[in-house]
Coordinates of C-alpha atoms in Angstrom, one line a residue:
X204 CA -20.8 -53.0 22.8
X205 CA -19.1 -52.0 19.8
X206 CA -20.0 -48.3 20.6
X207 CA -18.2 -49.1 24.0
X208 CA -14.8 -50.2 22.2
X209 CA -15.1 -47.6 19.7
X210 CA -15.1 -45.2 22.5
X211 CA -12.4 -47.0 24.6
X212 CA -10.3 -46.9 21.2
X213 CA -10.9 -43.0 20.4
X214 CA -10.3 -42.3 24.0
X215 CA -6.9 -44.4 24.5
X216 CA -5.9 -42.5 21.5
X217 CA -6.4 -39.2 22.6
X218 CA -4.7 -40.0 26.2
X219 CA -1.7 -41.2 24.2
X220 CA -1.3 -38.2 21.9
X221 CA -1.9 -35.7 24.7
X222 CA 1.0 -37.4 26.8
X223 CA 2.9 -37.8 23.8
X224 CA 2.4 -33.8 23.0
X225 CA 3.4 -33.0 26.8
X226 CA 6.3 -34.8 26.7
X227 CA 7.4 -33.5 23.4
X228 CA 7.0 -30.2 24.6
X229 CA 8.5 -30.7 27.8
X230 CA 11.5 -31.8 26.0
X231 CA 11.8 -29.2 23.7
X232 CA 11.3 -26.3 26.2
X233 CA 14.0 -27.5 28.2
X234 CA 16.2 -26.8 25.5
X235 CA 14.7 -23.1 25.2
X236 CA 16.8 -20.7 27.3
X237 CA 15.4 -17.5 25.9
X238 CA 12.0 -15.2 27.2
X239 CA 8.5 -15.2 25.2
X240 CA 5.3 -14.1 25.7
X241 CA 3.1 -16.4 27.9
X242 CA 1.5 -19.2 26.1
X243 CA -1.7 -21.9 26.7
X244 CA -1.3 -26.0 25.7
X245 CA -2.1 -26.6 22.5
X246 CA -2.5 -22.7 21.1
X247 CA 0.8 -21.5 22.2
X248 CA 0.6 -17.6 21.8
X249 CA -2.1 -17.8 18.7
X250 CA -4.7 -16.0 20.8
X251 CA -2.4 -12.7 20.7
X252 CA -3.3 -12.9 16.7
X253 CA -6.8 -12.9 16.6
X254 CA -7.2 -9.3 15.6
X255 CA -6.9 -7.4 12.2
X256 CA -3.2 -7.5 10.6
X257 CA -3.0 -4.1 12.3
X258 CA -3.5 -5.6 15.8
X259 CA -1.0 -8.1 14.5
X260 CA 1.6 -6.2 14.0
X261 CA 1.0 -4.0 17.1
X262 CA 1.3 -6.9 19.4
X263 CA 4.5 -8.0 17.3
X264 CA 6.1 -4.7 18.0
X265 CA 5.2 -4.8 21.4
X266 CA 7.1 -8.2 21.8
X267 CA 10.0 -6.5 20.2
X268 CA 10.1 -4.2 22.3
X269 CA 9.7 -6.3 25.6
X270 CA 12.1 -9.1 24.9
X271 CA 15.9 -9.3 23.8
X272 CA 16.9 -11.2 20.2
X273 CA 16.7 -14.5 20.6
X274 CA 12.8 -14.6 22.0
X275 CA 10.5 -17.7 21.6
X276 CA 6.8 -17.8 21.0
X277 CA 4.5 -20.8 20.5
X278 CA 2.0 -21.0 17.6
X279 CA 0.2 -23.8 18.4
X280 CA 2.3 -26.8 19.1
X281 CA 5.1 -25.1 16.9
X282 CA 8.1 -23.0 18.4
X283 CA 9.3 -19.9 16.6
X284 CA 12.3 -17.5 17.8
X285 CA 12.7 -14.3 16.7
X286 CA 16.0 -13.0 15.7
X287 CA 16.8 -9.2 15.1
X288 CA 20.4 -8.5 16.4
X289 CA 22.5 -8.0 13.1
X290 CA 25.4 -10.3 13.8
X291 CA 22.2 -13.3 14.7
X292 CA 21.0 -12.1 11.5
X293 CA 23.9 -12.6 9.7
X294 CA 24.8 -16.1 11.7
X295 CA 21.4 -17.4 10.1
X296 CA 21.2 -16.3 6.8
X297 CA 24.6 -17.2 6.0
X298 CA 23.5 -21.0 7.5
X299 CA 22.7 -24.0 5.3
X300 CA 20.6 -25.0 8.1
X301 CA 18.0 -22.3 7.9
X302 CA 17.4 -21.7 4.4
X303 CA 14.4 -23.9 4.0
X304 CA 11.0 -21.3 3.9
X305 CA 8.8 -22.3 6.8
X306 CA 5.3 -24.1 6.0
X307 CA 3.5 -21.3 6.3
X308 CA 4.3 -20.2 3.4
X309 CA 2.4 -23.2 1.6
X310 CA -0.5 -20.8 2.1
X311 CA 0.8 -18.8 -0.5
X312 CA 1.5 -21.2 -3.1
X313 CA -1.8 -21.7 -4.6
X314 CA -1.8 -17.7 -5.7
X315 CA 2.3 -17.5 -5.9
X316 CA 3.2 -21.1 -7.1
X317 CA 6.2 -22.7 -6.0
X318 CA 8.4 -19.8 -7.1
X319 CA 11.8 -18.3 -5.9
X320 CA 9.6 -16.7 -2.8
X321 CA 7.6 -20.0 -1.8
X322 CA 9.7 -22.8 -3.1
X323 CA 11.7 -25.4 -0.7
X324 CA 15.5 -25.0 -1.5
X325 CA 15.6 -27.8 -3.4
X326 CA 13.6 -26.3 -5.9
X327 CA 14.8 -22.5 -4.8
X328 CA 18.0 -23.6 -6.3
X329 CA 16.9 -25.0 -9.4
X330 CA 14.7 -21.6 -10.2
X331 CA 17.6 -19.4 -9.2
X332 CA 20.1 -21.3 -11.3
X333 CA 17.3 -20.9 -14.3
X334 CA 16.6 -16.8 -13.7
X335 CA 19.6 -15.5 -12.5
X336 CA 20.8 -14.7 -16.3
X337 CA 17.8 -12.4 -16.9
X338 CA 19.3 -10.3 -14.2
X339 CA 22.5 -9.8 -15.8
X340 CA 23.9 -6.4 -16.0
X341 CA 23.4 -6.0 -20.1
X342 CA 19.9 -7.3 -19.9
X343 CA 18.9 -5.0 -17.4
X344 CA 20.5 -2.1 -19.5
X345 CA 18.2 -3.3 -22.0
X346 CA 15.3 -2.5 -19.4
X347 CA 15.6 1.0 -18.7
X348 CA 13.5 2.2 -22.3
X349 CA 10.9 0.3 -21.1
X350 CA 10.8 1.5 -17.3
X351 CA 10.9 4.9 -18.9
X352 CA 8.3 4.2 -21.8
X353 CA 6.0 2.9 -18.8
X354 CA 6.9 6.0 -16.7
X355 CA 6.0 8.4 -19.4
X356 CA 2.6 6.8 -19.4
X357 CA 2.1 7.3 -15.6
X358 CA 2.8 11.0 -15.8
X359 CA 0.1 11.4 -18.7
X360 CA -2.6 9.3 -16.8
X361 CA -1.4 11.7 -13.4
X362 CA -2.7 14.7 -15.4
X363 CA -6.5 14.1 -14.6
X364 CA -5.2 14.8 -11.0
X365 CA -3.9 18.1 -11.4
X366 CA -5.2 20.6 -8.6
X367 CA -8.0 18.4 -8.1
X368 CA -6.8 17.6 -4.6
X369 CA -5.6 14.4 -2.6
X370 CA -6.1 11.1 -4.1
X371 CA -4.6 7.5 -3.5
X372 CA -1.4 7.3 -5.9
X373 CA -0.8 3.6 -5.1
X374 CA -3.5 2.9 -7.8
X375 CA -1.7 4.7 -10.2
X376 CA 1.9 3.3 -9.6
X377 CA 0.7 -0.1 -8.9
X378 CA -0.7 -0.1 -12.6
X379 CA 2.7 1.0 -13.8
X380 CA 4.7 -1.5 -12.0
X381 CA 2.4 -4.2 -13.4
X382 CA 2.7 -2.8 -17.2
X383 CA 6.5 -2.7 -16.4
X384 CA 6.8 -6.3 -15.6
X385 CA 4.5 -7.7 -18.3
X386 CA 6.5 -6.1 -20.6
X387 CA 10.2 -7.0 -19.3
X388 CA 8.9 -10.7 -18.4
X389 CA 7.2 -11.7 -21.1
X390 CA 7.6 -9.1 -23.7
X391 CA 4.2 -7.9 -24.2
X392 CA 2.8 -4.8 -23.5
X393 CA -0.2 -5.2 -21.3
X394 CA -1.5 -1.6 -21.3
X395 CA -3.4 -1.8 -17.9
X396 CA -2.1 1.6 -17.1
X397 CA -4.4 3.2 -20.1
X398 CA -7.0 0.8 -19.9
X399 CA -7.4 1.1 -16.2
X400 CA -7.8 -2.4 -14.9
X401 CA -8.0 -1.4 -11.0
X402 CA -9.8 -4.5 -9.9
X403 CA -6.4 -6.5 -10.0
X404 CA -4.8 -4.3 -7.8
X405 CA -8.2 -4.5 -5.4
X406 CA -7.9 -8.2 -5.7
X407 CA -4.3 -8.8 -4.6
X408 CA -4.5 -6.4 -1.7
X409 CA -7.4 -8.7 0.0
X410 CA -5.3 -11.6 -1.1
X411 CA -2.5 -10.5 0.9
X412 CA -5.1 -10.1 3.9
X413 CA -6.7 -13.2 3.5
X414 CA -3.6 -15.4 3.1
X415 CA -1.7 -13.8 6.3
X416 CA -4.2 -13.9 8.4
X417 CA -5.0 -17.6 7.8
X418 CA -1.2 -18.4 8.4
X419 CA -1.4 -17.2 11.8
X420 CA -5.1 -18.3 12.9
X421 CA -4.3 -21.8 13.5
X422 CA -7.7 -22.8 13.5
X423 CA -8.1 -21.9 9.6
X424 CA -4.9 -23.9 8.9
X425 CA -6.9 -26.9 7.7
X426 CA -8.2 -26.8 4.0
X427 CA -11.5 -28.4 5.3
X428 CA -12.4 -25.6 7.7
X429 CA -11.0 -22.5 5.4
X430 CA -12.7 -23.6 2.2
X431 CA -16.2 -23.2 4.4
X432 CA -15.3 -19.6 5.8
X433 CA -15.8 -16.0 3.8
X434 CA -12.4 -16.0 3.7
X435 CA -12.0 -19.1 1.9
X436 CA -14.6 -18.2 -0.8
X437 CA -13.0 -14.5 -1.4
X438 CA -9.5 -16.5 -1.6
X439 CA -10.5 -18.8 -4.3
X440 CA -13.0 -16.0 -6.4
X441 CA -9.5 -13.7 -6.0
X442 CA -7.2 -16.3 -7.3
X443 CA -8.9 -16.9 -10.5
X444 CA -9.6 -13.4 -11.3
X445 CA -5.4 -12.6 -10.8
X446 CA -4.8 -15.9 -12.5
X447 CA -6.5 -14.6 -15.5
X448 CA -5.0 -11.1 -15.9
X449 CA -1.4 -12.1 -15.1
X450 CA 1.1 -14.5 -13.0
X451 CA 3.8 -12.0 -12.1
X452 CA 3.9 -10.2 -9.1
X453 CA 4.0 -6.7 -8.8
X454 CA 2.8 -5.1 -5.4
X455 CA 6.8 -5.4 -3.7
X456 CA 7.9 -2.7 -6.3
X457 CA 4.8 -0.4 -6.8
X458 CA 4.0 -0.1 -2.4
X459 CA 8.1 1.3 -2.5
X460 CA 7.6 3.9 -4.7
X461 CA 4.4 4.9 -3.2
X462 CA 6.2 5.2 0.0
X463 CA 9.0 7.3 -1.5
X464 CA 6.5 9.4 -3.1
X465 CA 4.6 9.7 0.0
X466 CA 8.2 10.6 1.6
X467 CA 8.8 13.3 -0.6
X468 CA 5.4 15.1 -0.2
X469 CA 5.8 15.0 3.4
X470 CA 9.6 16.4 3.1
X471 CA 9.8 19.4 0.4
X472 CA 13.1 20.1 1.1
X473 CA 14.4 16.2 0.3
X474 CA 12.1 16.6 -2.8
X475 CA 14.0 20.2 -3.6
X476 CA 17.3 18.1 -3.3
X477 CA 15.8 15.3 -5.5
X478 CA 14.5 17.6 -8.3
X479 CA 17.6 19.9 -8.0
X480 CA 19.8 16.5 -9.1
X481 CA 17.7 15.6 -12.1
X482 CA 17.8 19.3 -13.1
X483 CA 21.8 18.9 -13.1
X484 CA 21.1 15.9 -15.3
X485 CA 18.4 17.1 -17.5
X486 CA 17.8 20.4 -17.2
X487 CA 14.3 21.4 -17.5
X488 CA 13.5 19.1 -20.6
X489 CA 10.3 17.0 -20.6
X490 CA 10.9 13.4 -19.3
X491 CA 8.6 12.4 -22.4
X492 CA 11.1 14.3 -24.9
X493 CA 14.4 13.4 -22.8
X494 CA 13.6 10.1 -21.2
X495 CA 15.8 8.9 -18.1
X496 CA 18.9 7.1 -19.6
X497 CA 20.8 3.9 -18.2
X498 CA 24.0 5.9 -18.2
X499 CA 22.4 8.7 -15.9
X500 CA 21.4 6.1 -13.0
X501 CA 24.6 6.1 -11.4
X502 CA 24.8 9.7 -11.3
X503 CA 21.4 9.6 -9.2
X504 CA 23.3 9.6 -5.5
X505 CA 20.6 11.4 -3.7
X506 CA 17.7 10.1 -5.1
X507 CA 19.1 6.3 -4.1
X508 CA 19.9 7.4 -1.0
X509 CA 16.3 8.7 -0.5
X510 CA 15.0 5.2 -1.6
X511 CA 17.2 3.4 1.2
X512 CA 16.2 5.6 3.9
X513 CA 12.5 4.9 2.4
X514 CA 13.4 1.2 2.4
X515 CA 14.6 1.3 6.1
X516 CA 11.5 3.0 7.6
X517 CA 8.8 1.1 5.7
X518 CA 10.7 -2.5 4.9
X519 CA 8.6 -4.3 2.8
X520 CA 9.5 -7.8 3.7
X521 CA 9.4 -6.8 7.7
X522 CA 9.3 -10.4 8.8
X523 CA 10.9 -13.2 7.1
X524 CA 10.2 -17.2 8.7
X525 CA 12.6 -19.8 8.3
X526 CA 12.7 -23.6 9.3
X527 CA 15.5 -24.7 11.3
X528 CA 16.5 -28.3 9.8
X529 CA 19.4 -28.8 12.3
X530 CA 20.6 -27.1 16.0
X531 CA 22.1 -23.6 15.1
X532 CA 24.3 -22.0 17.0
X533 CA 23.8 -17.9 17.0
X534 CA 26.5 -17.0 19.6
X535 CA 25.0 -17.6 23.4
X536 CA 21.9 -19.4 21.9
X537 CA 21.0 -22.4 19.9
X538 CA 17.8 -22.4 17.8
X539 CA 16.8 -26.3 18.1
X540 CA 16.4 -28.4 15.1
X541 CA 12.5 -28.7 14.0
X542 CA 11.6 -25.3 15.4
X543 CA 11.5 -21.8 12.9
X544 CA 13.0 -18.6 13.1
X545 CA 11.2 -15.1 12.4
X546 CA 13.9 -13.0 10.9
X547 CA 12.7 -9.6 12.3
X548 CA 14.0 -7.0 10.0
X549 CA 11.4 -4.3 10.8
X550 CA 13.0 -4.3 14.5
X551 CA 16.4 -4.0 13.1
X552 CA 15.4 -1.1 10.9
X553 CA 13.8 0.8 13.9
X554 CA 16.4 0.2 16.4
X555 CA 17.9 3.4 18.4
X556 CA 20.8 1.0 18.9
X557 CA 21.8 1.6 15.0
X558 CA 19.8 4.4 13.9
X559 CA 20.0 7.5 16.2
X560 CA 16.3 8.9 16.3
X561 CA 15.1 6.1 13.7
X562 CA 11.8 7.9 13.0
X563 CA 13.7 10.7 11.4
X564 CA 13.8 10.6 7.9
X565 CA 17.4 11.5 6.9
X566 CA 18.6 10.1 3.5
X567 CA 22.3 11.0 4.6
X568 CA 22.3 8.2 7.1
X569 CA 23.3 5.9 3.5
X570 CA 26.2 8.6 2.5
X571 CA 29.3 5.8 2.0
X572 CA 30.8 7.3 5.2
X573 CA 27.6 6.4 7.3
X574 CA 27.1 2.9 6.0
X575 CA 30.9 2.0 7.0
X576 CA 29.9 2.7 10.9
X577 CA 27.3 0.1 10.8
X578 CA 27.1 -3.6 10.7
X579 CA 25.9 -4.5 7.4
X580 CA 23.1 -6.2 8.6
X581 CA 21.3 -3.5 10.4
X582 CA 19.7 -2.8 6.5
X583 CA 18.5 -5.6 5.0
X584 CA 15.6 -4.6 2.2
X585 CA 16.0 -7.4 0.2
X586 CA 16.8 -9.7 3.1
X587 CA 20.3 -11.3 2.9
X588 CA 22.8 -14.5 2.6
X589 CA 21.8 -17.2 0.2
X590 CA 18.1 -16.5 -0.5
X591 CA 18.4 -12.9 -0.8
X592 CA 16.2 -11.0 -3.5
X593 CA 17.2 -11.4 -6.9
X594 CA 15.4 -9.0 -8.3
X595 CA 17.1 -6.0 -6.4
X596 CA 18.9 -4.5 -8.7
X597 CA 16.3 -5.0 -11.3
X598 CA 13.9 -3.1 -8.6
X599 CA 16.2 -0.4 -7.5
X600 CA 16.6 0.7 -11.5
X601 CA 13.0 0.5 -11.8
X602 CA 12.3 2.9 -9.0
X603 CA 15.0 5.4 -10.3
X604 CA 13.5 5.6 -13.4
X605 CA 9.8 6.1 -12.2
X606 CA 10.7 8.5 -9.6
X607 CA 12.5 10.7 -11.6
X608 CA 10.4 11.2 -13.9
X609 CA 7.3 11.9 -11.9
X610 CA 9.6 14.5 -10.0
X611 CA 11.1 16.1 -13.2
X612 CA 7.4 16.5 -13.8
X613 CA 5.1 17.2 -11.1
X614 CA 5.2 18.8 -7.3
X615 CA 3.9 16.4 -4.6
X616 CA 2.1 17.8 -2.0
X617 CA 1.1 16.7 1.5
X618 CA -1.6 19.3 3.0
X619 CA -1.8 18.0 6.5
X620 CA 1.7 16.8 8.0
X621 CA 1.5 13.7 9.6
X622 CA 4.7 12.3 11.9
X623 CA 6.2 9.0 10.7
X624 CA 5.4 7.2 13.9
X625 CA 1.8 8.2 13.6
X626 CA 1.6 6.7 9.9
X627 CA -1.0 3.5 11.1
X628 CA 0.6 0.3 9.2
X629 CA -0.4 -3.2 9.3
X630 CA 1.5 -6.7 8.0
X631 CA 0.0 -9.3 5.5
X632 CA 3.8 -10.5 4.6
X633 CA 4.6 -6.8 3.3
X634 CA 4.2 -3.7 5.2
X635 CA 1.5 -1.7 4.3
X636 CA -0.4 1.3 5.3
X637 CA -3.7 0.9 6.8
X638 CA -5.2 3.9 5.1
X639 CA -4.5 5.1 1.2
X640 CA -1.5 7.2 0.7
X641 CA -3.3 10.5 -0.4
X642 CA -1.2 13.5 -1.7
X643 CA -1.8 15.8 -4.4
X644 CA 0.4 17.1 -7.5
X645 CA 0.8 20.1 -9.2
X646 CA 2.6 21.0 -12.5
X647 CA 6.0 21.7 -11.8
X648 CA 8.0 24.9 -13.5
X649 CA 11.3 24.8 -13.0

């Protein structure tokens, strides 16, 4: 008798939830006026995201080439809009109705904590207000000496690779940026470059892959399921390891630097122009004797254009996801309250509409007169609006110092030419190469 009653109650509850789900779904669907990929009840389009992070990126790129901005997709029972048109991006990024981070970012909090990247709007405002003084020009100027010191450690560590064939340069650059972050943020030299604690790099790489994979695989969202999987066990072990070493993140700057070095190796004419700019400033002096100075950074115009063009082709944050807390009009379309929006910067950066021949590496796209011809929101390497990257000036200064130091010391070479469109990429919050970025170095002779 009791079993029968319990069965009836369970069936009744299930029927109620199903009816409520389809009623709510039908109501929302009537409000969605833009196209999107096919979806399955309860699953949505999540079945498209069952592959590797490379497969996920390729599927997403296929959608962006197929549908106009905005289009929609369902992840389980949750509605996501995808936007990449510059004026629409500007409207969203400027709106207080789209300032909240999407709930998917909660999966990053065990590793990254509730900081500027993952925090809800209420905490983000407080954290940003507290951190802003750290990035004032006077303090940033004082950091340049640390940037230069650690960059010179890097060029010394790279000596073992001279004339030794191609190698994965990210391993070296990542440890250098970790040293920089530790010393500028905590005031304590960590010396990981010298100690070669590359296990940190491997652990951080795996954590990003697990985190992004979990975001898109809705069956992995419940902790009780995730914790029973191999990824769940690897996640807990990786978290313990990176917290033991440092709580600061360094992968973004390291990855940009690595991409720039890769571009310099692929395009020797660009590398030569970067070197000539350095030669005009420092002559043939050794960076160990005459390190990069703060007052020289503004003279490195061409290097800055090279960095920007690299960030256009390889935007470190190819997508950003926000919650829509109230109906938001973006021209002819309305993003409905309770949905989320994917800001697809990657598509904007690769659009032929804004960037003729987008897979051609051309730093002169960022000459002042060329920039004036484009909508300012066609280039968003540090996002935009209220929640843009607070450390963008810090990052640009650090990158200039590190790259200038390396180019003054070494010639970067890639033996096998590769087309930019043939570089295999994947996404795990950041845009990363599937295969290591290998190149070789030779000592530079002026």
